Tab-separated table of C-alpha atoms in Angstrom:
chain	number	residue	atom	x	y	z
A	1	MET	CA	0.161	-0.398	-0.073
A	2	ARG	CA	1.779	3.119	-1.332
A	3	ILE	CA	0.979	6.677	-0.351
A	4	ASP	CA	1.962	9.557	-1.827
A	5	ILE	CA	3.343	12.258	0.758
A	6	THR	CA	4.054	15.038	-1.958
A	7	GLU	CA	1.684	17.404	-0.405
A	8	ILE	CA	2.785	17.188	3.635
A	9	ALA	CA	6.209	16.864	3.200
A	10	GLY	CA	8.332	19.520	4.346
A	11	ILE	CA	5.376	21.621	5.889
A	12	ASN	CA	5.693	20.785	9.635
A	13	GLY	CA	2.134	19.851	10.783
A	14	ALA	CA	0.566	19.113	7.390
A	15	TYR	CA	-1.322	15.940	7.583
A	16	ILE	CA	-3.696	14.143	5.265
A	17	GLY	CA	-6.404	10.996	5.996
A	18	VAL	CA	-6.757	8.311	4.484
A	19	GLU	CA	-9.909	5.795	4.650
A	20	GLU	CA	-9.283	2.644	2.068
A	21	ASN	CA	-10.514	-0.847	2.024
A	22	VAL	CA	-6.925	-2.484	0.961
A	23	PRO	CA	-6.743	-6.068	-0.804
A	24	SER	CA	-5.174	-8.529	1.753
A	25	ARG	CA	-3.611	-10.104	-1.522
A	26	GLU	CA	-1.406	-6.537	-1.222
A	27	ILE	CA	-0.700	-7.419	2.151
A	28	ILE	CA	1.357	-10.774	2.235
A	29	ALA	CA	0.238	-12.041	5.823
A	30	VAL	CA	3.775	-14.273	6.749
A	31	LYS	CA	2.465	-16.556	9.499
A	32	SER	CA	1.360	-19.719	7.652
A	33	ASP	CA	-1.364	-20.260	9.711
A	34	VAL	CA	-3.497	-17.253	9.527
A	35	GLN	CA	-5.451	-15.851	6.545
A	36	LEU	CA	-6.629	-12.703	6.418
A	37	GLY	CA	-9.970	-11.531	5.012
A	38	GLU	CA	-10.699	-9.967	1.331
A	39	SER	CA	-9.671	-6.815	2.671
A	40	ILE	CA	-7.874	-4.770	5.744
A	41	HIS	CA	-9.621	-1.639	6.357
A	42	VAL	CA	-7.482	1.354	7.019
A	43	ASP	CA	-8.614	4.909	8.471
A	44	LEU	CA	-5.259	6.934	9.089
A	45	LYS	CA	-4.031	10.324	9.672
A	46	ILE	CA	-0.155	10.515	7.604
A	47	GLU	CA	1.273	14.062	9.285
A	48	TYR	CA	4.351	15.716	8.572
A	49	PHE	CA	6.708	16.961	11.926
A	50	GLU	CA	10.179	18.256	11.834
A	51	GLY	CA	11.462	15.752	9.177
A	52	MET	CA	9.236	12.711	10.141
A	53	ILE	CA	6.051	11.430	9.030
A	54	ILE	CA	3.859	9.975	12.076
A	55	VAL	CA	0.786	7.740	10.751
A	56	THR	CA	-1.620	6.999	13.458
A	57	GLY	CA	-5.812	5.698	13.439
A	58	VAL	CA	-7.064	2.256	12.896
A	59	VAL	CA	-6.671	-1.304	11.048
A	60	SER	CA	-9.098	-3.655	11.136
A	61	GLY	CA	-10.411	-6.633	9.049
A	62	GLU	CA	-10.813	-10.128	9.510
A	63	TYR	CA	-8.848	-13.540	9.828
A	64	HIS	CA	-9.292	-17.153	9.887
A	65	ALA	CA	-6.823	-19.869	11.910
A	66	VAL	CA	-7.219	-22.913	12.895
A	67	CYS	CA	-7.279	-23.755	16.956
A	68	GLY	CA	-4.215	-24.728	18.199
A	69	ARG	CA	-5.373	-27.353	20.491
A	70	CYS	CA	-8.718	-29.186	18.733
A	71	LEU	CA	-7.822	-27.852	15.309
A	72	ALA	CA	-11.305	-26.344	14.960
A	73	ASP	CA	-11.809	-23.270	12.479
A	74	ILE	CA	-11.678	-19.658	13.961
A	75	ASP	CA	-12.952	-16.613	12.156
A	76	GLU	CA	-12.295	-13.600	14.412
A	77	LYS	CA	-11.800	-9.908	14.164
A	78	PHE	CA	-9.108	-7.557	14.703
A	79	ASN	CA	-9.369	-3.879	15.715
A	80	ILE	CA	-5.954	-2.405	16.022
A	81	ASP	CA	-4.567	0.885	16.995
A	82	PHE	CA	-1.926	1.936	14.742
A	83	ARG	CA	0.894	4.018	14.931
A	84	GLU	CA	4.655	4.110	12.920
A	85	ASN	CA	6.933	6.681	12.773
A	86	PHE	CA	8.702	7.345	9.690
A	87	MET	CA	12.600	8.450	8.658
A	88	HIS	CA	13.710	9.552	5.445
A	89	ALA	CA	16.281	7.076	3.904
A	90	SER	CA	18.863	9.914	3.582
A	91	GLU	CA	18.742	10.932	7.757
A	92	MET	CA	18.753	6.791	8.642
A	93	THR	CA	21.461	5.714	11.211
A	94	ASP	CA	21.919	2.995	13.125
A	95	GLU	CA	20.151	4.174	16.218
A	96	SER	CA	16.940	4.885	13.621
A	97	ASP	CA	15.335	0.802	14.310
A	98	ASP	CA	11.938	2.242	15.587
A	99	TYR	CA	11.648	4.241	12.759
A	100	TYR	CA	10.324	2.508	8.690
A	101	LYS	CA	12.060	4.498	6.084
A	102	TYR	CA	10.807	6.402	3.486
A	103	GLU	CA	12.077	7.533	0.228
A	104	GLY	CA	10.820	10.066	-2.791
A	105	GLY	CA	7.215	11.544	-2.251
A	106	HIS	CA	5.583	8.482	-0.921
A	107	ILE	CA	5.690	6.071	2.233
A	108	GLU	CA	5.267	1.884	1.771
A	109	LEU	CA	2.592	0.745	4.578
A	110	ALA	CA	2.501	-2.760	3.694
A	111	ALA	CA	5.430	-3.736	5.989
A	112	PRO	CA	4.579	-1.925	8.824
A	113	LEU	CA	0.369	-3.349	8.172
A	114	ILE	CA	1.844	-6.602	8.831
A	115	ASP	CA	3.935	-6.100	11.493
A	116	ASN	CA	1.256	-4.281	13.492
A	117	ILE	CA	-1.376	-7.205	12.806
A	118	LEU	CA	0.986	-9.864	13.478
A	119	LEU	CA	2.244	-8.768	16.871
A	120	ASP	CA	-1.324	-7.747	17.633
A	121	LEU	CA	-2.934	-11.311	16.964
A	122	PRO	CA	-2.636	-14.077	19.717
A	123	SER	CA	0.596	-16.628	19.389
A	124	VAL	CA	-1.764	-19.709	19.595
A	125	MET	CA	-4.623	-19.042	18.371
A	126	LEU	CA	-7.291	-20.778	20.415
A	127	CYS	CA	-11.485	-21.825	19.650
A	128	SER	CA	-11.932	-20.353	23.411
A	129	GLY	CA	-10.205	-20.255	26.526
A	130	ASP	CA	-11.078	-23.598	28.056
A	131	CYS	CA	-10.513	-25.775	25.152
A	132	LYS	CA	-9.703	-28.755	25.714
A	133	GLY	CA	-8.033	-29.977	22.871
A	134	LEU	CA	-7.587	-33.512	20.752
A	135	CYS	CA	-7.088	-36.853	23.180
A	136	SER	CA	-3.873	-38.046	22.815
A	137	SER	CA	-4.612	-41.265	22.153
A	138	CYS	CA	-7.343	-41.423	20.056
A	139	GLY	CA	-7.668	-38.116	18.750
A	140	ARG	CA	-11.303	-37.091	19.333
A	141	ASN	CA	-11.861	-33.766	19.956
A	142	LEU	CA	-12.481	-33.543	24.194
A	143	ASN	CA	-14.978	-30.311	23.906
A	144	ASP	CA	-17.144	-32.936	22.008
A	145	GLY	CA	-17.075	-34.879	24.821
A	146	GLU	CA	-14.915	-37.307	26.890
A	147	CYS	CA	-13.316	-40.281	25.259
A	148	SER	CA	-13.552	-43.783	26.675
A	149	CYS	CA	-9.436	-43.953	26.354
A	150	ASP	CA	-7.694	-44.585	29.887
A	151	HIS	CA	-5.695	-41.843	30.602
A	152	SER	CA	-4.347	-42.291	34.218
A	153	ASP	CA	-0.667	-43.234	33.534
A	154	HIS	CA	-1.204	-40.569	30.948
A	155	GLY	CA	2.400	-38.275	30.106
A	156	ILE	CA	4.122	-40.777	32.368
A	157	ASN	CA	7.870	-40.515	30.779
A	158	LEU	CA	8.569	-44.431	30.714
A	159	GLN	CA	11.902	-43.543	32.406
A	160	MET	CA	10.732	-41.855	35.167
A	161	GLU	CA	7.981	-44.129	35.959
A	162	LYS	CA	10.038	-45.794	39.220
A	163	LEU	CA	9.174	-42.227	40.669
A	164	LYS	CA	4.986	-42.344	40.087
A	165	ASP	CA	5.041	-45.069	42.914
A	166	PHE	CA	6.928	-42.833	45.200
A	167	PHE	CA	4.947	-40.068	45.842
A	168	ASP	CA	2.148	-42.706	46.454
C-alpha cells in the first residue's frame, strides 16, 4: 500500500487522511496458519512533523485460523490502534531501528501493517479459553465429550515411571 506524501512533505503539521479497504493480497501475511479476510480497512492520519512522517489510526479486518488445541476453524475480527513513524532514508542512522524509512514522495505501508497485525494476533490460536483439545491417544475432540481412553498413566515418561510410586 503506497501513499503519496508530496503535498505534506516539508510542512510541519500538514496531514492527509486515508480511509480505504485494502485488498489483503496487497498485504502478504507471513504467518502460515493465519489467513486474512478479503480486505483490511485502514483509517489513518498521515502527518509531517520535523522531518518525520507520523502515521496514526485504526486498522481492522477479519482473519481465519485453526485452533492450536482441537484444530477447529476460527473466524475472528481484529481492530488495531496503529502508530508508526517514518524517517527519510537520508536521515536514517544505526540508531533508527524504531523507524520505517521512506524515500521520494511516498511511504510504503505494507510492512508496518503486517507487523502490527501479526503482533496483535495471539501467538497460539484457541477456539475458546477453556478448549480441551484432542485426546492424545485416540484423537477425539474433547470439547465434544469425553473419550473412552484410559488416561491414568497419561503423560508419564517411561524413564521416570518408578518415581510415580514414590509419591503414593
